[in-house]
Tab-separated table of C-alpha atoms in Angstrom:
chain	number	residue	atom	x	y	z
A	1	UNK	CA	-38.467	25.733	9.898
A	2	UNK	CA	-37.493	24.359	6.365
A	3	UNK	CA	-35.663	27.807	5.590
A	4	UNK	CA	-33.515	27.001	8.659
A	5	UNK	CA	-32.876	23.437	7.601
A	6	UNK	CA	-31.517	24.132	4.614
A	7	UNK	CA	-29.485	27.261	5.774
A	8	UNK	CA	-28.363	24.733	8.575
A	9	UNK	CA	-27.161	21.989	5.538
A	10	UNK	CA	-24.940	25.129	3.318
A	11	UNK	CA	-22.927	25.764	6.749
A	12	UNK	CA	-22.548	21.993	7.117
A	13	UNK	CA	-21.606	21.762	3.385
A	14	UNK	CA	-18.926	25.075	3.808
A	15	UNK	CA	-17.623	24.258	7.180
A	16	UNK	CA	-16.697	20.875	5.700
A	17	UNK	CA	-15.254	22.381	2.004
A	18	UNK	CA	-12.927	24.346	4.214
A	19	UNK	CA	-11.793	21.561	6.270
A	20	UNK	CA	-10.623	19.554	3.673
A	21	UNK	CA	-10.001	20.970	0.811
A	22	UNK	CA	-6.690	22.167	2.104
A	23	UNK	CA	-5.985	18.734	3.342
A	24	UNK	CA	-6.868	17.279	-0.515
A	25	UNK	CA	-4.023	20.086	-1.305
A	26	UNK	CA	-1.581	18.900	0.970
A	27	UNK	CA	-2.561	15.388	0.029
A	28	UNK	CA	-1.983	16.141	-3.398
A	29	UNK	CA	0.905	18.516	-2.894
A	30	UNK	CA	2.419	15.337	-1.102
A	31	UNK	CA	1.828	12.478	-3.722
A	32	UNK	CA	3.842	14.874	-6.273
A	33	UNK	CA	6.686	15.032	-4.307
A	34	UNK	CA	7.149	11.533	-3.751
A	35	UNK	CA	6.458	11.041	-7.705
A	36	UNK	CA	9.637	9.053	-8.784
A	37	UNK	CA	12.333	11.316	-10.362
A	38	UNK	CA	15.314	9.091	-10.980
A	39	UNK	CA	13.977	7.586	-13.894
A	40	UNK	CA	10.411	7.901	-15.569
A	41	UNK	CA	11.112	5.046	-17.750
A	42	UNK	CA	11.326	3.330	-14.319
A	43	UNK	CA	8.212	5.125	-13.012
A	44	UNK	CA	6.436	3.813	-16.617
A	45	UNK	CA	7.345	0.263	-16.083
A	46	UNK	CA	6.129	0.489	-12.653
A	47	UNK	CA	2.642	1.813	-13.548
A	48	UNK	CA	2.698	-0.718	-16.856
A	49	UNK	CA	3.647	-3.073	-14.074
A	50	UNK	CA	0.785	-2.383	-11.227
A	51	UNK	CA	-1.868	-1.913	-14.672
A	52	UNK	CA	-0.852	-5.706	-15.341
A	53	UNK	CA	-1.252	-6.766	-12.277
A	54	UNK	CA	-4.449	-5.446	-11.435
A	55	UNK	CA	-5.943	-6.773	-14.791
A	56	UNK	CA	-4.455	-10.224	-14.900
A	57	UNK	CA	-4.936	-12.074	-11.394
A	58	UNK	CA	-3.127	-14.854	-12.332
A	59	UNK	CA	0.073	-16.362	-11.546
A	60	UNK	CA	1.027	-15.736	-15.376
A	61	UNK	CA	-0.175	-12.263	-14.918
A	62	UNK	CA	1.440	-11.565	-12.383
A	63	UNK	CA	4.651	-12.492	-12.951
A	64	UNK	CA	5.002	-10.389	-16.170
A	65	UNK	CA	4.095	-7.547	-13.745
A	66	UNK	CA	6.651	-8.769	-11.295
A	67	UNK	CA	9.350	-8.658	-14.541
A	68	UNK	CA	8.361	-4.728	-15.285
A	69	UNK	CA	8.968	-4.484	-11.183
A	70	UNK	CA	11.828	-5.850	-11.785
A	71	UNK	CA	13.394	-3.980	-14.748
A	72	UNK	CA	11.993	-0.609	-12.843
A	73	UNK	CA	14.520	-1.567	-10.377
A	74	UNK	CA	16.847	-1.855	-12.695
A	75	UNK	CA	16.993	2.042	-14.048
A	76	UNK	CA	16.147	3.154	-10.506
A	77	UNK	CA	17.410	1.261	-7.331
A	78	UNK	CA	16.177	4.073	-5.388
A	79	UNK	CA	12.599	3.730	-6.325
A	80	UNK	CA	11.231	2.360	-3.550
A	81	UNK	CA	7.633	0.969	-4.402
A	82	UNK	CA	8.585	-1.683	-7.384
A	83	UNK	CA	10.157	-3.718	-4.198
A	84	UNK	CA	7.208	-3.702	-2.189
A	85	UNK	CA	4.722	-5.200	-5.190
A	86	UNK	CA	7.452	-7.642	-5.931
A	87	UNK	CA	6.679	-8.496	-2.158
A	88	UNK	CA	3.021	-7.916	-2.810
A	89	UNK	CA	3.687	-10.691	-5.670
A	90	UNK	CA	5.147	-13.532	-3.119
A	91	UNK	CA	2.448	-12.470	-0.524
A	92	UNK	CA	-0.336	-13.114	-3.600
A	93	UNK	CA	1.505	-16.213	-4.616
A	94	UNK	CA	1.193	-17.927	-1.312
A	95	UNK	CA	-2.384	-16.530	-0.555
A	96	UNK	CA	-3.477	-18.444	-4.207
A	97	UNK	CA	-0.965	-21.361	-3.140
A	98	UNK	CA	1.416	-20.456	-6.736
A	99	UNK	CA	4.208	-22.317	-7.154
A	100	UNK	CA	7.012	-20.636	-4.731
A	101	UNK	CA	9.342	-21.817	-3.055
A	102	UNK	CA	7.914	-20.836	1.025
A	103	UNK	CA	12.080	-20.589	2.126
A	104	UNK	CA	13.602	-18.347	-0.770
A	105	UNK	CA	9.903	-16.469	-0.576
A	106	UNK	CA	10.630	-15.287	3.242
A	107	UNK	CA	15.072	-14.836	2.146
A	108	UNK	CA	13.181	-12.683	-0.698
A	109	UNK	CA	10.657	-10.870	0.943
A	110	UNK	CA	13.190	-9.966	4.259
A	111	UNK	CA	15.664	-8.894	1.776
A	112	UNK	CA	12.954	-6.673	-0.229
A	113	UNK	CA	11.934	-5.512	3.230
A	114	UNK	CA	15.653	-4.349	3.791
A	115	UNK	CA	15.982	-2.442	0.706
A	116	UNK	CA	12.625	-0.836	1.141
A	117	UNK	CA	13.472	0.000	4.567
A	118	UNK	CA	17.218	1.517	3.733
A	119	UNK	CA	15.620	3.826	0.650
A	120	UNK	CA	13.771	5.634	4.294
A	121	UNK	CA	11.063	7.742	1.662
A	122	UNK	CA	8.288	7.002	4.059
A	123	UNK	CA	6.366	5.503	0.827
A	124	UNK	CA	3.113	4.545	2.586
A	125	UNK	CA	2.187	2.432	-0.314
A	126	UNK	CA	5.879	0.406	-0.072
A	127	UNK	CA	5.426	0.487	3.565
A	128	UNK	CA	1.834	-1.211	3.578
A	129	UNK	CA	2.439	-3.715	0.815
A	130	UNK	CA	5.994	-4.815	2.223
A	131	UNK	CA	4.409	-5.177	6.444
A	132	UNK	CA	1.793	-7.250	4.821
A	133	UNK	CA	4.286	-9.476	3.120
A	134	UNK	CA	6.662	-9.512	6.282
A	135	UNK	CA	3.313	-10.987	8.204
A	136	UNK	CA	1.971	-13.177	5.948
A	137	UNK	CA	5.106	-14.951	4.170
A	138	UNK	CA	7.196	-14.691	7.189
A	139	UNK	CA	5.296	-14.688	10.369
A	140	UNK	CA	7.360	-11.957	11.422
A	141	UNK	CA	4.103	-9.626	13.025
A	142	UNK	CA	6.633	-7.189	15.068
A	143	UNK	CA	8.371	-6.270	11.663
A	144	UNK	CA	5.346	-6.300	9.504
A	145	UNK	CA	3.789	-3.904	12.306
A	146	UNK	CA	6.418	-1.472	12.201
A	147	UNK	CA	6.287	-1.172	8.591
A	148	UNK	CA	2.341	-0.628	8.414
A	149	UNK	CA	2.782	1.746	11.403
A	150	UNK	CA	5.216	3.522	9.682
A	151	UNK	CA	2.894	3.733	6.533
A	152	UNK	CA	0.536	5.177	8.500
A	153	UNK	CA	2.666	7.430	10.008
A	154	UNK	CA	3.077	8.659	6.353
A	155	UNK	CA	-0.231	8.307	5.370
A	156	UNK	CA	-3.122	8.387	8.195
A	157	UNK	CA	-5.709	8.148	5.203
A	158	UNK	CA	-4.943	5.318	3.281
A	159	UNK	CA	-7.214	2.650	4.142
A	160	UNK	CA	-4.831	0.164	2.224
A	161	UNK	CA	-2.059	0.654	5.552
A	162	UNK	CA	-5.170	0.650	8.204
A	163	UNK	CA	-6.409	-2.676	6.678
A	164	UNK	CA	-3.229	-4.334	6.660
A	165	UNK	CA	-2.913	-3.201	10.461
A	166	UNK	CA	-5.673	-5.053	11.115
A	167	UNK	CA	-4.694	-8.160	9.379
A	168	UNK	CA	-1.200	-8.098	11.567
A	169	UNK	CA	-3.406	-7.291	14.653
A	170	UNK	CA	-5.481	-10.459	14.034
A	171	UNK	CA	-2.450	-12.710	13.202
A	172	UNK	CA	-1.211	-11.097	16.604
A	173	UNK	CA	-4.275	-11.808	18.157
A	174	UNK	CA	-4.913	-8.251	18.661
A	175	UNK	CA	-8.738	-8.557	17.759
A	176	UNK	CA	-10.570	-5.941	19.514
A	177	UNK	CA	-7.489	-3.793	17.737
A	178	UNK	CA	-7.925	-5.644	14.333
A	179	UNK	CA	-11.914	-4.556	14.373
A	180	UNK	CA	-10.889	-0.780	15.096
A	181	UNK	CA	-8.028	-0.351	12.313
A	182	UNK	CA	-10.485	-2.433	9.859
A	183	UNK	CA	-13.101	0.274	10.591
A	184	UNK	CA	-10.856	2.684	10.202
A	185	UNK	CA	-9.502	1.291	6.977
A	186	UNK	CA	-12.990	0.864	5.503
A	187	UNK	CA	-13.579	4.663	6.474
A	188	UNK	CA	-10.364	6.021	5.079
A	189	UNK	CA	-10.820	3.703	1.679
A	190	UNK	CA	-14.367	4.922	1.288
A	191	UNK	CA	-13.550	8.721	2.132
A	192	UNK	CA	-10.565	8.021	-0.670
């Protein structure tokens, strides 16, 4: 009956509230703790530095964000996420075909890859953004894996790290795998 249909769709609704909600905790819980506490002039240059570089897709644009990345760096070594989007910045320079320079883009990327590596805060974001670079300024897919697999180690919802999986999986020639972590990244990014 319609009485049971709808009785049917509040269990659905609480079963589900109580599955996640302490996850979204957790989540959040989580994303505080790896908030930045060296330096929040370095954490404000950082989030001056992504604003930029979301709103200004050009090469101009983007290198004043990489210059905020830069000068986070500089009041907090330790801050692991300022490398990756200066590795996110060479990976976006040679995807738009920006004047680089392809050798010192792979020295800089391998070194930023390094640093984020050595700071071992398992941020999924820095993880993601720096295996993408590793794969698609250096052709180095076993690295770039590791790092994305480590992100989503960190992170099993963000569909940022499952969709830069699939991207190494199809420069591996992974493809059946590439389709499944794409799926899963479009899932994660819409459940986001």
């Amino acid at each position: 009956s319609l009485e049971d249909i709808f009785e049917l769709q509040d269990q659905v609704t609480t079963s589900v509230v109580t599955a996640i909600a302490p996850k979204i905790t957790q989540a959040e819980m989580e994303r505080a703790r790896r908030k930045p506490i060296g330096s929040l002039d370095a954490y404000d240059l950082f989030l001056r530095g992504i604003a930029l570089y979301e709103q200004k897709r050009t090469f101009e644009g983007h290198t004043e964000a990489r210059k905020l990345f830069e000068r986070a760096i500089e009041l907090d070594p330790y801050f692991s996420t300022p490398y990756a989007m200066i590795a996110r910045f060479l990976s976006t320079s040679k995807l738009h075909g920006w004047p680089t320079d392809p050798e010192q883009s792979r020295v800089q990327v391998r070194q930023l890859a390094e640093r984020v590596a050595a700071l071992g805060n398992d941020d999924a974001h820095a993880l993601a953004a720096t295996g993408f670079a590793l794969a698609w300024v250096c052709q180095d897919f076993d690295a770039a894996a590791a790092f994305v697999d480590r992100a989503i180690a960190a992170n099993p919802n963000l569909g940022i790290a499952w969709t830069n999986r699939a991207m190494v999986s199809t420069l591996k020639g992974e493809h059946v795998q590439a389709i499944e972590q794409l799926e899963t990244g479009f899932r994660e990014a819409w459940l986001s």
